[in-house]
Short mmCIF file of C-alpha atoms and ligand atoms in Angstrom, two decimals:
data_model
loop_
_atom_site.label_atom_id
_atom_site.label_comp_id
_atom_site.label_asym_id
_atom_site.label_seq_id
_atom_site.Cartn_x
_atom_site.Cartn_y
_atom_site.Cartn_z
CA MET A 1 110.29 106.03 117.78
CA LYS A 2 111.20 103.96 114.77
CA GLN A 3 110.54 105.24 111.27
CA LYS A 4 107.62 103.19 109.92
CA ILE A 5 107.12 102.51 106.23
CA PHE A 6 103.95 101.16 104.66
CA ALA A 7 104.26 99.84 101.12
CA ALA A 8 101.54 98.46 98.87
CA ASN A 9 102.14 95.91 96.12
CA TRP A 10 99.15 95.97 93.80
CA LYS A 11 100.48 93.22 91.54
CA MET A 12 98.30 93.00 88.37
CA PHE A 13 95.25 94.68 89.92
CA LYS A 14 93.53 98.04 89.27
CA THR A 15 92.96 99.89 86.00
CA PRO A 16 93.97 103.57 85.77
CA ALA A 17 90.38 104.60 86.61
CA GLU A 18 90.32 102.30 89.67
CA THR A 19 93.71 103.69 90.68
CA ARG A 20 92.40 107.27 90.55
CA GLN A 21 89.35 106.26 92.56
CA PHE A 22 91.52 104.59 95.22
CA PHE A 23 93.73 107.65 95.66
CA LYS A 24 90.78 110.00 95.79
CA VAL A 25 89.79 108.21 98.97
CA MET A 26 93.32 107.52 100.25
CA THR A 27 94.55 111.11 99.96
CA SER A 28 91.41 112.37 101.70
CA PHE A 29 92.60 110.59 104.87
CA ASN A 30 95.65 112.90 105.07
CA LEU A 31 97.71 110.21 106.79
CA LYS A 32 101.13 111.26 108.06
CA ALA A 33 102.65 107.80 107.58
CA GLU A 34 105.36 107.14 105.00
CA MET A 35 103.58 105.28 102.18
CA ILE A 36 104.84 103.79 98.95
CA PHE A 37 102.54 102.28 96.31
CA PHE A 38 103.55 99.90 93.55
CA PRO A 39 100.68 99.92 91.02
CA SER A 40 100.91 97.87 87.83
CA ALA A 41 102.97 99.62 85.15
CA MET A 42 99.81 100.50 83.22
CA SER A 43 98.47 102.47 86.19
CA VAL A 44 101.67 104.20 87.29
CA GLU A 45 100.82 107.42 85.49
CA ALA A 46 97.33 107.55 87.03
CA ALA A 47 98.89 106.95 90.46
CA LEU A 48 101.47 109.69 89.99
CA GLU A 49 98.85 112.17 88.81
CA SER A 50 96.46 111.43 91.62
CA THR A 51 99.08 111.66 94.38
CA LYS A 52 100.79 114.84 93.15
CA GLY A 53 101.38 117.23 96.04
CA SER A 54 100.94 114.48 98.66
CA SER A 55 103.73 112.73 100.56
CA ILE A 56 102.88 109.38 98.91
CA SER A 57 105.67 107.80 96.85
CA ILE A 58 105.02 105.75 93.73
CA GLY A 59 107.18 102.87 92.56
CA ILE A 60 107.16 100.40 89.70
CA GLN A 61 106.98 96.61 90.22
CA ASN A 62 109.63 95.63 87.70
CA THR A 63 112.15 97.26 85.37
CA HIS A 64 114.89 96.08 83.04
CA PRO A 65 118.51 96.67 84.15
CA LYS A 66 119.59 98.48 80.96
CA VAL A 67 119.09 102.12 79.96
CA GLU A 68 117.23 101.25 76.75
CA GLY A 69 117.30 98.72 73.96
CA ALA A 70 115.51 95.98 72.07
CA PHE A 71 113.74 94.37 75.04
CA THR A 72 110.17 93.90 73.88
CA GLY A 73 107.65 94.06 76.69
CA GLU A 74 110.03 95.27 79.40
CA ASN A 75 109.61 98.39 81.55
CA SER A 76 112.30 101.03 81.39
CA SER A 77 113.77 102.27 84.68
CA THR A 78 114.80 105.50 83.00
CA ALA A 79 111.26 106.13 81.81
CA ALA A 80 109.87 105.23 85.25
CA LYS A 81 112.22 107.78 86.80
CA ALA A 82 111.35 110.43 84.21
CA MET A 83 107.67 109.93 85.00
CA GLY A 84 108.27 110.50 88.70
CA CYS A 85 108.59 107.01 90.20
CA THR A 86 111.02 106.88 93.10
CA PHE A 87 111.05 103.15 93.92
CA VAL A 88 111.47 99.84 92.12
CA LEU A 89 110.41 96.51 93.62
CA ILE A 90 113.06 93.85 93.02
CA GLY A 91 113.19 90.13 93.86
CA HIS A 92 109.53 89.63 94.75
CA SER A 93 108.85 85.91 95.10
CA GLU A 94 106.38 86.00 92.20
CA ARG A 95 109.13 87.41 89.95
CA ARG A 96 111.51 84.75 91.26
CA SER A 97 109.17 81.79 90.83
CA LEU A 98 106.92 82.74 87.89
CA PHE A 99 109.44 84.70 85.83
CA LEU A 100 112.53 82.80 86.92
CA GLU A 101 114.37 85.91 88.06
CA ASN A 102 117.31 85.19 90.27
CA GLU A 103 120.64 85.76 88.62
CA VAL A 104 119.59 89.16 87.29
CA LEU A 105 118.60 90.63 90.66
CA ALA A 106 122.00 92.03 91.69
CA GLU A 107 122.25 93.83 88.37
CA LYS A 108 118.74 95.22 88.77
CA VAL A 109 119.46 96.58 92.26
CA GLN A 110 122.71 98.15 91.09
CA PHE A 111 121.14 99.73 88.01
CA VAL A 112 118.18 101.17 89.85
CA GLN A 113 120.46 102.64 92.52
CA SER A 114 122.78 104.10 89.89
CA LEU A 115 119.82 106.10 88.58
CA GLY A 116 119.10 107.44 92.06
CA LEU A 117 115.97 105.34 92.39
CA LYS A 118 115.34 103.38 95.57
CA ALA A 119 115.35 99.59 95.45
CA MET A 120 112.94 97.60 97.60
CA PHE A 121 114.58 94.19 97.63
CA CYS A 122 112.51 91.16 98.69
CA VAL A 123 113.67 87.90 100.23
CA GLY A 124 111.82 84.97 101.73
CA GLU A 125 111.80 81.21 102.13
CA THR A 126 109.27 78.66 100.89
CA LEU A 127 107.33 76.40 103.25
CA SER A 128 109.48 73.37 102.51
CA GLN A 129 112.65 75.38 103.10
CA ARG A 130 111.26 76.50 106.46
CA GLU A 131 110.26 72.96 107.36
CA GLN A 132 113.75 71.76 106.58
CA ASN A 133 115.27 74.45 108.80
CA GLN A 134 116.81 76.22 105.87
CA THR A 135 115.24 79.63 106.45
CA GLU A 136 118.41 81.42 107.53
CA ALA A 137 120.57 79.79 104.87
CA VAL A 138 118.05 80.75 102.16
CA LEU A 139 117.78 84.34 103.39
CA ALA A 140 121.56 84.69 103.59
CA GLU A 141 121.96 83.35 100.06
CA GLN A 142 119.28 85.61 98.62
CA LEU A 143 120.79 88.65 100.34
CA GLU A 144 124.32 87.71 99.33
CA LYS A 145 123.39 87.28 95.68
CA GLY A 146 120.91 90.12 95.29
CA LEU A 147 122.93 92.74 97.16
CA ALA A 148 126.29 91.76 95.67
CA LYS A 149 126.60 95.10 93.86
CA ALA A 150 124.32 97.21 96.06
CA SER A 151 125.07 100.26 98.11
CA SER A 152 123.50 101.05 101.49
CA GLU A 153 121.85 104.14 100.17
CA ASN A 154 118.46 103.97 98.53
CA LEU A 155 117.77 100.46 99.76
CA ILE A 156 114.92 98.89 101.71
CA ILE A 157 114.61 95.17 102.44
CA ALA A 158 111.30 93.31 102.55
CA TYR A 159 111.08 89.91 104.23
CA GLU A 160 108.21 87.97 102.72
CA PRO A 161 107.94 84.28 103.58
CA VAL A 162 106.59 82.73 100.38
CA TRP A 163 104.16 80.54 102.33
CA ALA A 164 102.50 83.63 103.80
CA ILE A 165 102.01 85.55 100.54
CA GLY A 166 98.39 85.66 99.49
CA THR A 167 97.57 82.60 101.59
CA GLY A 168 95.97 84.26 104.58
CA LYS A 169 98.65 82.53 106.69
CA THR A 170 100.71 85.22 108.38
CA ALA A 171 103.97 84.44 110.09
CA THR A 172 103.53 84.77 113.84
CA SER A 173 105.11 87.89 115.22
CA ALA A 174 107.79 85.69 116.80
CA GLN A 175 108.59 83.94 113.50
CA ALA A 176 108.73 87.26 111.67
CA GLU A 177 110.87 88.91 114.35
CA GLU A 178 113.32 86.00 114.33
CA ALA A 179 113.80 86.32 110.55
CA HIS A 180 114.02 90.12 110.70
CA LYS A 181 116.63 89.93 113.44
CA PHE A 182 118.67 87.50 111.36
CA ILE A 183 118.42 89.76 108.29
CA SER A 184 119.32 92.82 110.33
CA GLN A 185 122.43 91.11 111.74
CA TRP A 186 123.44 89.90 108.29
CA LEU A 187 123.10 93.43 106.91
CA GLU A 188 125.13 94.95 109.76
CA LYS A 189 127.89 92.41 109.20
CA LYS A 190 128.07 93.35 105.54
CA ASN A 191 128.10 97.06 106.36
CA PHE A 192 124.59 97.86 105.22
CA LYS A 193 123.74 100.17 108.07
CA ASN A 194 120.28 100.90 109.46
CA LEU A 195 118.22 99.66 106.56
CA PRO A 196 114.47 99.45 107.09
CA ILE A 197 113.20 95.85 106.94
CA LEU A 198 109.54 95.49 106.03
CA TYR A 199 107.46 92.39 106.68
CA GLY A 200 105.11 91.09 103.97
CA GLY A 201 102.77 88.13 103.72
CA SER A 202 99.05 88.36 104.53
CA VAL A 203 99.37 91.56 106.55
CA LYS A 204 95.88 92.73 107.52
CA PRO A 205 94.42 95.36 109.83
CA GLU A 206 93.93 92.57 112.41
CA ASN A 207 97.60 91.52 112.66
CA ALA A 208 99.44 94.76 111.81
CA ALA A 209 99.69 96.17 115.33
CA GLU A 210 101.17 93.00 116.80
CA LEU A 211 103.72 92.66 113.97
CA ILE A 212 104.83 96.31 114.05
CA SER A 213 105.50 96.05 117.79
CA GLN A 214 108.47 93.76 117.04
CA ILE A 215 111.84 95.47 117.36
CA HIS A 216 113.23 94.61 113.93
CA ILE A 217 110.04 95.14 111.90
CA SER A 218 110.10 98.61 110.33
CA GLY A 219 106.87 98.42 108.38
CA PHE A 220 104.99 96.34 105.83
CA LEU A 221 104.76 95.38 102.19
CA VAL A 222 101.08 94.64 101.73
CA GLY A 223 99.39 92.88 98.81
CA GLY A 224 95.71 91.96 99.07
CA ALA A 225 94.86 94.21 102.00
CA SER A 226 96.29 97.27 100.25
CA LEU A 227 93.70 97.23 97.47
CA ASP A 228 91.02 98.75 99.65
CA PRO A 229 91.76 102.24 100.99
CA GLU A 230 89.95 101.69 104.31
CA SER A 231 91.90 98.52 104.98
CA PHE A 232 95.27 100.06 104.04
CA LYS A 233 94.47 103.13 106.12
CA LYS A 234 94.03 100.90 109.18
CA ILE A 235 97.35 99.17 108.51
CA ALA A 236 99.21 102.45 107.92
CA SER A 237 97.79 103.88 111.13
CA VAL A 238 99.36 101.35 113.53
P1 LIG B 1 99.77 89.59 100.48
O1 LIG B 1 100.97 89.89 99.43
O2 LIG B 1 99.74 90.74 101.44
O3 LIG B 1 98.55 89.51 99.63
O4 LIG B 1 100.11 88.30 101.14
C1 LIG B 1 102.17 90.46 99.85
C2 LIG B 1 103.12 90.61 98.69
O5 LIG B 1 103.10 89.77 97.78
O6 LIG B 1 103.91 91.56 98.64
#
């Protein structure tokens, strides 16, 4: 049986009160699945408090790759760790496209790992890159750049085709499996052994079972469908 991981990216949704309400319901399900939630930075504390004593892990969506300093508006990885976060999301396509993060990703992965935090590193191609048969080249380049200073420990990869994020258009299980297999082979070649590879992009209760049945899909990174506890419960129960 493969180890399955279910991660939730809440983006800029949910106040602290809404976060507490969500976890009141979520923790009452007593699910055995491995679950990681990435609330917005403002709701991290509420998430940590309301999941204390459960097996749920909490991560932060973005941190700066320096210990401290004059970086107005940035989140500190050190503070996130001190609060009790165990994961940091790095390289999400919204960070890449809206906040122009690309060159800094390798440094972020390295810094987070040096603190003993786990990096969840995202890769994925746009629709036009897919249509021009560049998917594998794009994935290889993103992996090469982002993992340039990474170690195998404390690392999870998430494959999220940009065209499937928040669009309701999921990759077919065959398309997802093909990309996951490519990523898995790339990782093996570079000596990153046995890393979980999560799929993300419009995962819903209706398509989760089919996607998880693919050999190289270890779990999911879920956006929209993770905001409702009932819906995430169904996904994390496949
Ligand atoms: P989605 O988002 O599930 O809403 O498509 C996934 C993500 O951005 O991680």
